PDB file of C-alpha atoms and ligand atoms in Angstrom:
ATOM      1  CA  MET Q  15     -11.437   8.378  -3.804  1.00 97.00           C
ATOM      2  CA  ARG Q  16      -7.942   9.463  -2.803  1.00 98.00           C
ATOM      3  CA  TYR Q  17      -7.399  13.119  -1.950  1.00 98.00           C
ATOM      4  CA  ALA Q  18      -4.306  15.167  -1.209  1.00 98.00           C
ATOM      5  CA  ILE Q  19      -5.091  17.991   1.240  1.00 98.00           C
ATOM      6  CA  VAL Q  20      -2.610  20.877   1.127  1.00 98.00           C
ATOM      7  CA  SER Q  21      -2.694  24.233   2.904  1.00 98.00           C
ATOM      8  CA  ASP Q  22      -0.738  27.461   3.458  1.00 98.00           C
ATOM      9  CA  ILE Q  23       1.617  27.308   0.471  1.00 98.00           C
ATOM     10  CA  HIS Q  24       2.506  31.000   0.963  1.00 98.00           C
ATOM     11  CA  ALA Q  25       4.324  31.471  -2.371  1.00 98.00           C
ATOM     12  CA  ASN Q  26       7.071  29.010  -1.390  1.00 98.00           C
ATOM     13  CA  LEU Q  27       7.777  27.436  -4.787  1.00 98.00           C
ATOM     14  CA  GLU Q  28      10.450  24.958  -3.661  1.00 98.00           C
ATOM     15  CA  ALA Q  29       8.105  23.523  -1.019  1.00 98.00           C
ATOM     16  CA  LEU Q  30       5.177  23.379  -3.455  1.00 98.00           C
ATOM     17  CA  ARG Q  31       7.241  21.601  -6.134  1.00 98.00           C
ATOM     18  CA  ALA Q  32       8.479  19.001  -3.625  1.00 98.00           C
ATOM     19  CA  VAL Q  33       4.908  18.354  -2.446  1.00 98.00           C
ATOM     20  CA  LEU Q  34       3.614  18.105  -6.024  1.00 98.00           C
ATOM     21  CA  LYS Q  35       6.278  15.499  -6.796  1.00 98.00           C
ATOM     22  CA  ASP Q  36       5.337  13.521  -3.693  1.00 97.00           C
ATOM     23  CA  ILE Q  37       1.615  13.767  -4.570  1.00 98.00           C
ATOM     24  CA  LYS Q  38       2.369  12.293  -8.015  1.00 96.00           C
ATOM     25  CA  SER Q  39       3.827   9.198  -6.336  1.00 96.00           C
ATOM     26  CA  GLN Q  40       0.596   8.838  -4.311  1.00 96.00           C
ATOM     27  CA  ARG Q  41      -1.837   8.484  -7.252  1.00 94.00           C
ATOM     28  CA  VAL Q  42      -4.525  10.799  -5.898  1.00 97.00           C
ATOM     29  CA  ASP Q  43      -7.804  11.679  -7.659  1.00 98.00           C
ATOM     30  CA  LYS Q  44      -8.113  15.255  -6.384  1.00 98.00           C
ATOM     31  CA  VAL Q  45      -5.976  17.872  -4.647  1.00 98.00           C
ATOM     32  CA  ILE Q  46      -7.760  20.227  -2.248  1.00 98.00           C
ATOM     33  CA  CYS Q  47      -6.006  23.450  -1.183  1.00 98.00           C
ATOM     34  CA  LEU Q  48      -7.223  25.156   2.013  1.00 98.00           C
ATOM     35  CA  GLY Q  49      -6.033  28.681   1.140  1.00 98.00           C
ATOM     36  CA  ASP Q  50      -3.102  31.058   1.660  1.00 98.00           C
ATOM     37  CA  ILE Q  51      -1.549  30.311  -1.712  1.00 98.00           C
ATOM     38  CA  VAL Q  52       0.336  33.643  -1.509  1.00 98.00           C
ATOM     39  CA  GLY Q  53       1.859  35.883   1.183  1.00 97.00           C
ATOM     40  CA  TYR Q  54       5.295  35.612   2.911  1.00 97.00           C
ATOM     41  CA  TYR Q  55       7.570  34.134   0.182  1.00 98.00           C
ATOM     42  CA  ALA Q  56       8.908  35.207  -3.182  1.00 98.00           C
ATOM     43  CA  ASP Q  57       6.991  33.223  -5.840  1.00 98.00           C
ATOM     44  CA  PRO Q  58       3.335  34.288  -5.736  1.00 98.00           C
ATOM     45  CA  ASN Q  59       2.857  34.173  -9.512  1.00 98.00           C
ATOM     46  CA  THR Q  60       4.448  30.765 -10.184  1.00 98.00           C
ATOM     47  CA  CYS Q  61       2.723  29.204  -7.160  1.00 98.00           C
ATOM     48  CA  THR Q  62      -0.711  30.508  -8.185  1.00 98.00           C
ATOM     49  CA  GLU Q  63      -0.078  29.333 -11.741  1.00 98.00           C
ATOM     50  CA  LEU Q  64       0.965  25.853 -10.528  1.00 98.00           C
ATOM     51  CA  CYS Q  65      -2.178  25.514  -8.398  1.00 98.00           C
ATOM     52  CA  ARG Q  66      -4.320  26.584 -11.353  1.00 97.00           C
ATOM     53  CA  ASN Q  67      -2.577  24.384 -13.929  1.00 96.00           C
ATOM     54  CA  SER Q  68      -2.468  21.359 -11.631  1.00 95.00           C
ATOM     55  CA  GLY Q  69      -6.256  21.535 -11.212  1.00 96.00           C
ATOM     56  CA  PHE Q  70      -6.177  22.090  -7.447  1.00 98.00           C
ATOM     57  CA  ILE Q  71      -9.606  22.720  -5.915  1.00 98.00           C
ATOM     58  CA  CYS Q  72      -8.916  25.844  -3.847  1.00 98.00           C
ATOM     59  CA  ILE Q  73     -10.479  28.187  -1.332  1.00 98.00           C
ATOM     60  CA  ARG Q  74      -9.178  31.630  -0.290  1.00 98.00           C
ATOM     61  CA  GLY Q  75      -7.173  32.273   2.890  1.00 98.00           C
ATOM     62  CA  ASN Q  76      -6.616  35.487   4.858  1.00 98.00           C
ATOM     63  CA  HIS Q  77      -3.282  36.222   3.129  1.00 98.00           C
ATOM     64  CA  ASP Q  78      -4.903  35.763  -0.297  1.00 98.00           C
ATOM     65  CA  ASP Q  79      -7.647  38.173   0.791  1.00 98.00           C
ATOM     66  CA  ALA Q  80      -5.108  40.733   2.033  1.00 97.00           C
ATOM     67  CA  ALA Q  81      -3.076  40.571  -1.198  1.00 97.00           C
ATOM     68  CA  LEU Q  82      -6.342  41.277  -3.051  1.00 97.00           C
ATOM     69  CA  GLU Q  83      -7.250  44.067  -0.625  1.00 93.00           C
ATOM     70  CA  LEU Q  84     -10.358  42.157   0.446  1.00 95.00           C
ATOM     71  CA  CYS Q  85      -9.478  42.583   4.113  1.00 94.00           C
ATOM     72  CA  ASP Q  86      -7.672  45.070   6.331  1.00 92.00           C
ATOM     73  CA  ILE Q  87      -3.892  44.644   6.287  1.00 94.00           C
ATOM     74  CA  ASP Q  88      -3.667  46.252   9.762  1.00 93.00           C
ATOM     75  CA  ASP Q  89      -4.864  42.955  11.245  1.00 91.00           C
ATOM     76  CA  PHE Q  90      -1.513  41.338  10.293  1.00 97.00           C
ATOM     77  CA  ASN Q  91       1.817  41.602  12.138  1.00 96.00           C
ATOM     78  CA  PRO Q  92       4.399  44.034  10.662  1.00 97.00           C
ATOM     79  CA  ILE Q  93       6.447  41.279   8.948  1.00 97.00           C
ATOM     80  CA  ALA Q  94       3.365  39.775   7.309  1.00 97.00           C
ATOM     81  CA  GLN Q  95       2.261  43.294   6.276  1.00 97.00           C
ATOM     82  CA  THR Q  96       5.598  43.969   4.535  1.00 97.00           C
ATOM     83  CA  ALA Q  97       5.353  40.657   2.656  1.00 98.00           C
ATOM     84  CA  LEU Q  98       1.710  41.310   1.732  1.00 98.00           C
ATOM     85  CA  LEU Q  99       2.422  44.770   0.309  1.00 97.00           C
ATOM     86  CA  TRP Q 100       5.289  43.233  -1.729  1.00 98.00           C
ATOM     87  CA  THR Q 101       2.962  40.400  -2.892  1.00 98.00           C
ATOM     88  CA  ALA Q 102       0.158  42.784  -3.886  1.00 98.00           C
ATOM     89  CA  LYS Q 103       2.651  44.653  -6.100  1.00 98.00           C
ATOM     90  CA  LYS Q 104       4.146  41.511  -7.694  1.00 98.00           C
ATOM     91  CA  LEU Q 105       1.008  39.441  -8.262  1.00 98.00           C
ATOM     92  CA  LYS Q 106      -0.222  39.587 -11.866  1.00 98.00           C
ATOM     93  CA  GLN Q 107      -3.755  40.812 -12.486  1.00 98.00           C
ATOM     94  CA  GLU Q 108      -4.863  37.500 -14.074  1.00 98.00           C
ATOM     95  CA  HIS Q 109      -3.828  35.623 -10.893  1.00 98.00           C
ATOM     96  CA  LYS Q 110      -5.565  38.198  -8.719  1.00 98.00           C
ATOM     97  CA  ASP Q 111      -8.740  37.724 -10.770  1.00 98.00           C
ATOM     98  CA  TRP Q 112      -8.499  33.941 -10.356  1.00 98.00           C
ATOM     99  CA  LEU Q 113      -7.862  34.136  -6.597  1.00 98.00           C
ATOM    100  CA  ARG Q 114     -10.740  36.587  -6.137  1.00 98.00           C
ATOM    101  CA  LYS Q 115     -13.197  34.058  -7.598  1.00 98.00           C
ATOM    102  CA  LEU Q 116     -12.234  31.302  -5.143  1.00 98.00           C
ATOM    103  CA  PRO Q 117     -14.867  30.465  -2.516  1.00 98.00           C
ATOM    104  CA  GLU Q 118     -14.479  30.973   1.244  1.00 97.00           C
ATOM    105  CA  PHE Q 119     -15.208  27.316   1.984  1.00 98.00           C
ATOM    106  CA  LEU Q 120     -16.253  24.184   0.069  1.00 98.00           C
ATOM    107  CA  ILE Q 121     -18.079  20.928   0.638  1.00 98.00           C
ATOM    108  CA  ILE Q 122     -16.179  18.313  -1.362  1.00 98.00           C
ATOM    109  CA  ASP Q 123     -18.140  15.429  -2.925  1.00 98.00           C
ATOM    110  CA  GLU Q 124     -20.778  15.782  -0.177  1.00 96.00           C
ATOM    111  CA  GLN Q 125     -18.202  14.125   2.065  1.00 96.00           C
ATOM    112  CA  PHE Q 126     -16.150  16.702   3.885  1.00 98.00           C
ATOM    113  CA  LEU Q 127     -15.847  20.381   4.569  1.00 98.00           C
ATOM    114  CA  ALA Q 128     -12.777  22.402   3.490  1.00 98.00           C
ATOM    115  CA  VAL Q 129     -12.198  25.689   5.384  1.00 98.00           C
ATOM    116  CA  HIS Q 130      -9.207  27.980   5.895  1.00 98.00           C
ATOM    117  CA  GLY Q 131      -9.333  28.835   9.617  1.00 98.00           C
ATOM    118  CA  SER Q 132     -12.547  27.420  11.056  1.00 98.00           C
ATOM    119  CA  PRO Q 133     -16.073  26.454   9.961  1.00 97.00           C
ATOM    120  CA  TRP Q 134     -17.597  29.539  11.641  1.00 96.00           C
ATOM    121  CA  ASP Q 135     -15.069  32.154  10.482  1.00 96.00           C
ATOM    122  CA  PRO Q 136     -12.309  31.730   7.849  1.00 96.00           C
ATOM    123  CA  TYR Q 137     -10.002  34.008   9.885  1.00 96.00           C
ATOM    124  CA  ALA Q 138     -10.437  32.276  13.286  1.00 97.00           C
ATOM    125  CA  TYR Q 139      -7.679  29.974  14.580  1.00 97.00           C
ATOM    126  CA  ILE Q 140      -8.325  26.533  16.059  1.00 96.00           C
ATOM    127  CA  PHE Q 141      -5.472  25.893  18.475  1.00 93.00           C
ATOM    128  CA  SER Q 142      -7.198  23.928  21.237  1.00 92.00           C
ATOM    129  CA  SER Q 143     -10.009  21.563  22.175  1.00 89.00           C
ATOM    130  CA  GLY Q 144     -12.107  24.650  22.995  1.00 91.00           C
ATOM    131  CA  GLY Q 145     -11.844  25.840  19.388  1.00 94.00           C
ATOM    132  CA  ALA Q 146     -12.536  22.319  18.174  1.00 94.00           C
ATOM    133  CA  LEU Q 147     -15.706  22.163  20.301  1.00 93.00           C
ATOM    134  CA  GLN Q 148     -16.949  25.382  18.691  1.00 95.00           C
ATOM    135  CA  ALA Q 149     -16.120  23.963  15.244  1.00 96.00           C
ATOM    136  CA  PHE Q 150     -17.985  20.726  15.931  1.00 95.00           C
ATOM    137  CA  SER Q 151     -21.071  22.588  17.106  1.00 95.00           C
ATOM    138  CA  CYS Q 152     -20.952  24.740  13.952  1.00 96.00           C
ATOM    139  CA  MET Q 153     -20.670  21.573  11.819  1.00 97.00           C
ATOM    140  CA  ARG Q 154     -23.687  20.004  13.575  1.00 95.00           C
ATOM    141  CA  ASN Q 155     -25.783  23.158  13.094  1.00 96.00           C
ATOM    142  CA  ASN Q 156     -24.810  24.172   9.557  1.00 96.00           C
ATOM    143  CA  HIS Q 157     -23.718  20.934   7.876  1.00 96.00           C
ATOM    144  CA  PRO Q 158     -25.504  18.117   9.736  1.00 95.00           C
ATOM    145  CA  SER Q 159     -24.618  15.434   7.180  1.00 96.00           C
ATOM    146  CA  ILE Q 160     -20.869  16.210   7.296  1.00 97.00           C
ATOM    147  CA  THR Q 161     -18.644  14.470   9.865  1.00 96.00           C
ATOM    148  CA  LEU Q 162     -15.194  15.519   8.629  1.00 97.00           C
ATOM    149  CA  CYS Q 163     -13.660  18.973   8.213  1.00 98.00           C
ATOM    150  CA  PHE Q 164     -10.158  19.896   7.041  1.00 98.00           C
ATOM    151  CA  PHE Q 165      -8.776  23.270   8.165  1.00 98.00           C
ATOM    152  CA  GLY Q 166      -5.474  25.160   7.912  1.00 98.00           C
ATOM    153  CA  HIS Q 167      -4.340  28.649   9.027  1.00 98.00           C
ATOM    154  CA  THR Q 168      -2.325  27.615  12.145  1.00 97.00           C
ATOM    155  CA  HIS Q 169       0.399  25.896  10.059  1.00 97.00           C
ATOM    156  CA  GLN Q 170       0.382  23.077  12.624  1.00 95.00           C
ATOM    157  CA  ARG Q 171      -0.765  19.516  12.135  1.00 93.00           C
ATOM    158  CA  ALA Q 172      -3.734  18.547  14.275  1.00 92.00           C
ATOM    159  CA  LEU Q 173      -6.467  15.961  14.539  1.00 92.00           C
ATOM    160  CA  TYR Q 174      -9.434  16.485  16.846  1.00 92.00           C
ATOM    161  CA  ALA Q 175     -12.135  13.883  17.338  1.00 91.00           C
ATOM    162  CA  THR Q 176     -15.352  13.859  19.327  1.00 88.00           C
ATOM    163  CA  GLU Q 177     -15.368  10.993  21.738  1.00 69.00           C
ATOM    164  CA  GLU Q 178     -18.611  10.551  23.606  1.00 54.00           C
ATOM    165  CA  ARG Q 179     -19.048  14.074  24.895  1.00 55.00           C
ATOM    166  CA  ALA Q 180     -15.393  15.051  25.069  1.00 56.00           C
ATOM    167  CA  VAL Q 181     -13.038  16.280  22.381  1.00 60.00           C
ATOM    168  CA  GLN Q 182      -9.766  14.509  22.068  1.00 60.00           C
ATOM    169  CA  GLU Q 183      -6.703  15.899  20.403  1.00 61.00           C
ATOM    170  CA  ILE Q 184      -4.664  13.277  18.649  1.00 62.00           C
ATOM    171  CA  ALA Q 185      -1.201  14.146  17.425  1.00 59.00           C
ATOM    172  CA  GLN Q 186       2.289  12.728  16.882  1.00 63.00           C
ATOM    173  CA  GLY Q 187       1.512   9.693  14.688  1.00 72.00           C
ATOM    174  CA  THR Q 188       1.254   9.665  10.909  1.00 87.00           C
ATOM    175  CA  HIS Q 189      -1.498   7.122  10.128  1.00 90.00           C
ATOM    176  CA  TYR Q 190      -5.079   7.149  11.403  1.00 89.00           C
ATOM    177  CA  THR Q 191      -8.283   5.344  10.525  1.00 90.00           C
ATOM    178  CA  LEU Q 192     -11.348   7.476  11.266  1.00 91.00           C
ATOM    179  CA  SER Q 193     -14.198   5.674  12.994  1.00 90.00           C
ATOM    180  CA  ASP Q 194     -17.732   5.614  11.579  1.00 90.00           C
ATOM    181  CA  TYR Q 195     -18.924   7.542  14.634  1.00 88.00           C
ATOM    182  CA  GLY Q 196     -18.178  11.048  15.801  1.00 91.00           C
ATOM    183  CA  LEU Q 197     -16.872  14.178  14.119  1.00 94.00           C
ATOM    184  CA  PHE Q 198     -13.331  14.909  12.970  1.00 95.00           C
ATOM    185  CA  LEU Q 199     -11.385  18.104  12.476  1.00 96.00           C
ATOM    186  CA  ILE Q 200      -8.003  17.746  10.788  1.00 95.00           C
ATOM    187  CA  ASN Q 201      -5.184  20.172   9.907  1.00 96.00           C
ATOM    188  CA  PRO Q 202      -2.566  18.965   7.387  1.00 97.00           C
ATOM    189  CA  GLY Q 203       0.034  21.522   8.540  1.00 96.00           C
ATOM    190  CA  SER Q 204       1.613  23.927   6.071  1.00 98.00           C
ATOM    191  CA  VAL Q 205       3.350  23.395   2.734  1.00 98.00           C
ATOM    192  CA  GLY Q 206       5.270  26.673   2.696  1.00 98.00           C
ATOM    193  CA  GLN Q 207       5.914  27.564   6.341  1.00 98.00           C
ATOM    194  CA  SER Q 208       5.659  24.635   8.727  1.00 95.00           C
ATOM    195  CA  ARG Q 209       5.296  25.601  12.402  1.00 95.00           C
ATOM    196  CA  ASP Q 210       5.613  22.070  13.775  1.00 91.00           C
ATOM    197  CA  GLY Q 211       9.256  22.439  14.814  1.00 92.00           C
ATOM    198  CA  LYS Q 212      10.295  20.289  11.894  1.00 91.00           C
ATOM    199  CA  PRO Q 213      11.669  21.986   8.759  1.00 95.00           C
ATOM    200  CA  GLY Q 214      10.034  20.793   5.519  1.00 97.00           C
ATOM    201  CA  ALA Q 215       6.575  20.714   3.942  1.00 97.00           C
ATOM    202  CA  SER Q 216       3.502  18.968   5.332  1.00 97.00           C
ATOM    203  CA  TYR Q 217       0.295  17.724   3.754  1.00 97.00           C
ATOM    204  CA  ILE Q 218      -2.272  14.901   4.039  1.00 97.00           C
ATOM    205  CA  ILE Q 219      -3.424  11.980   1.953  1.00 97.00           C
ATOM    206  CA  TYR Q 220      -7.056  11.092   2.698  1.00 98.00           C
ATOM    207  CA  SER Q 221      -8.499   7.883   1.333  1.00 98.00           C
ATOM    208  CA  SER Q 222     -12.293   8.034   1.664  1.00 97.00           C
ATOM    209  CA  LYS Q 223     -12.644   4.291   1.182  1.00 94.00           C
ATOM    210  CA  GLY Q 224     -11.531   3.000   4.551  1.00 94.00           C
ATOM    211  CA  LYS Q 225     -11.401   6.592   5.921  1.00 95.00           C
ATOM    212  CA  GLU Q 226      -7.626   6.566   6.170  1.00 95.00           C
ATOM    213  CA  ILE Q 227      -5.532   9.624   6.953  1.00 94.00           C
ATOM    214  CA  GLU Q 228      -1.821   9.842   6.333  1.00 95.00           C
ATOM    215  CA  PHE Q 229       0.206  12.883   7.436  1.00 94.00           C
ATOM    216  CA  ARG Q 230       3.143  13.281   5.047  1.00 95.00           C
ATOM    217  CA  HIS Q 231       6.292  15.331   5.525  1.00 95.00           C
ATOM    218  CA  VAL Q 232       8.457  16.253   2.538  1.00 96.00           C
ATOM    219  CA  PRO Q 233      11.957  17.798   2.616  1.00 97.00           C
ATOM    220  CA  TYR Q 234      12.768  20.531   0.091  1.00 98.00           C
ATOM    221  CA  LYS Q 235      15.563  22.965  -0.780  1.00 96.00           C
ATOM    222  CA  ILE Q 236      14.992  25.453   2.040  1.00 98.00           C
ATOM    223  CA  GLU Q 237      18.254  27.338   1.251  1.00 98.00           C
ATOM    224  CA  LEU Q 238      16.911  28.231  -2.184  1.00 98.00           C
ATOM    225  CA  THR Q 239      13.696  29.700  -0.720  1.00 98.00           C
ATOM    226  CA  GLN Q 240      15.845  31.592   1.809  1.00 98.00           C
ATOM    227  CA  ARG Q 241      18.078  33.047  -0.907  1.00 98.00           C
ATOM    228  CA  LYS Q 242      14.977  34.266  -2.751  1.00 98.00           C
ATOM    229  CA  VAL Q 243      13.765  36.021   0.425  1.00 98.00           C
ATOM    230  CA  ALA Q 244      17.082  37.906   0.568  1.00 98.00           C
ATOM    231  CA  ALA Q 245      17.059  38.717  -3.160  1.00 98.00           C
ATOM    232  CA  ALA Q 246      13.487  40.070  -2.960  1.00 98.00           C
ATOM    233  CA  LYS Q 247      14.439  42.080   0.181  1.00 98.00           C
ATOM    234  CA  LEU Q 248      11.610  40.454   2.114  1.00 98.00           C
ATOM    235  CA  PRO Q 249      12.042  40.362   5.947  1.00 97.00           C
ATOM    236  CA  MET Q 250      14.889  37.917   6.742  1.00 97.00           C
ATOM    237  CA  MET Q 251      12.975  36.501   9.701  1.00 97.00           C
ATOM    238  CA  LEU Q 252      10.783  34.760   7.110  1.00 98.00           C
ATOM    239  CA  ALA Q 253      13.874  32.944   5.824  1.00 97.00           C
ATOM    240  CA  GLU Q 254      15.289  32.111   9.253  1.00 96.00           C
ATOM    241  CA  ARG Q 255      12.136  30.487  10.587  1.00 97.00           C
ATOM    242  CA  LEU Q 256      12.127  27.910   7.770  1.00 97.00           C
ATOM    243  CA  SER Q 257      15.342  26.314   9.129  1.00 95.00           C
ATOM    244  CA  LEU Q 258      13.713  25.683  12.501  1.00 92.00           C
ATOM    245  CA  GLY Q 259      10.117  25.112  11.435  1.00 92.00           C
ATOM    246  CA  TYR Q 260       8.335  27.722  13.536  1.00 92.00           C
TER     247      TYR Q 260
HETATM  248 ZN1   ZN A 324      -1.206  30.818   6.442  1.00 71.40          ZN
END
């Protein structure tokens, strides 16, 4: 089975369209979306519609929850709050109803876990080996048959692996073959707001036969997304950061 793993689209339509086109060239069987379909950028309705119509298997992220008033908006920074209030106003009721029904996490084909932030809390960030250790212990306790977990939320690509008793963070490269031993925790980066220092959209192709991971990076028309931020009167910092990828 070939999977595309996407995360943190954040209503960036140009990025989502570029990734969808790239996914088509990859002949995947399923697309898994790790949440945050909306929040930040100017196309929450079209992006939600595209995820629905393309048959993505989705979970909810913290920005989706905030746009649906399922969590407290005070937990977000002021720029995110402004974008979320704008999103909550713009998002059509039918898309809200669809988003609301999405689960918090999923086990896909009894093979891997899909979470937004972490396996123990969808809003927690995994930024370090310490966070990865906590995630691995949660996987062992709650999902003992699962050795692979995909997570998003940080908007940064990452691959953590257990190695004997240590946790190793592997980064930089694009292709990995997962061993038959140990546990793995992998972040595909973000479609809509990459924070890897490299402008563009990121996602993963996972081939379960052979356990192969490929990190993919796709350029898109960033200027168009930026013009939409200005036209919608969303905070301009959201536009600026796309040029630098932070
Ligand atoms: Zn996000």
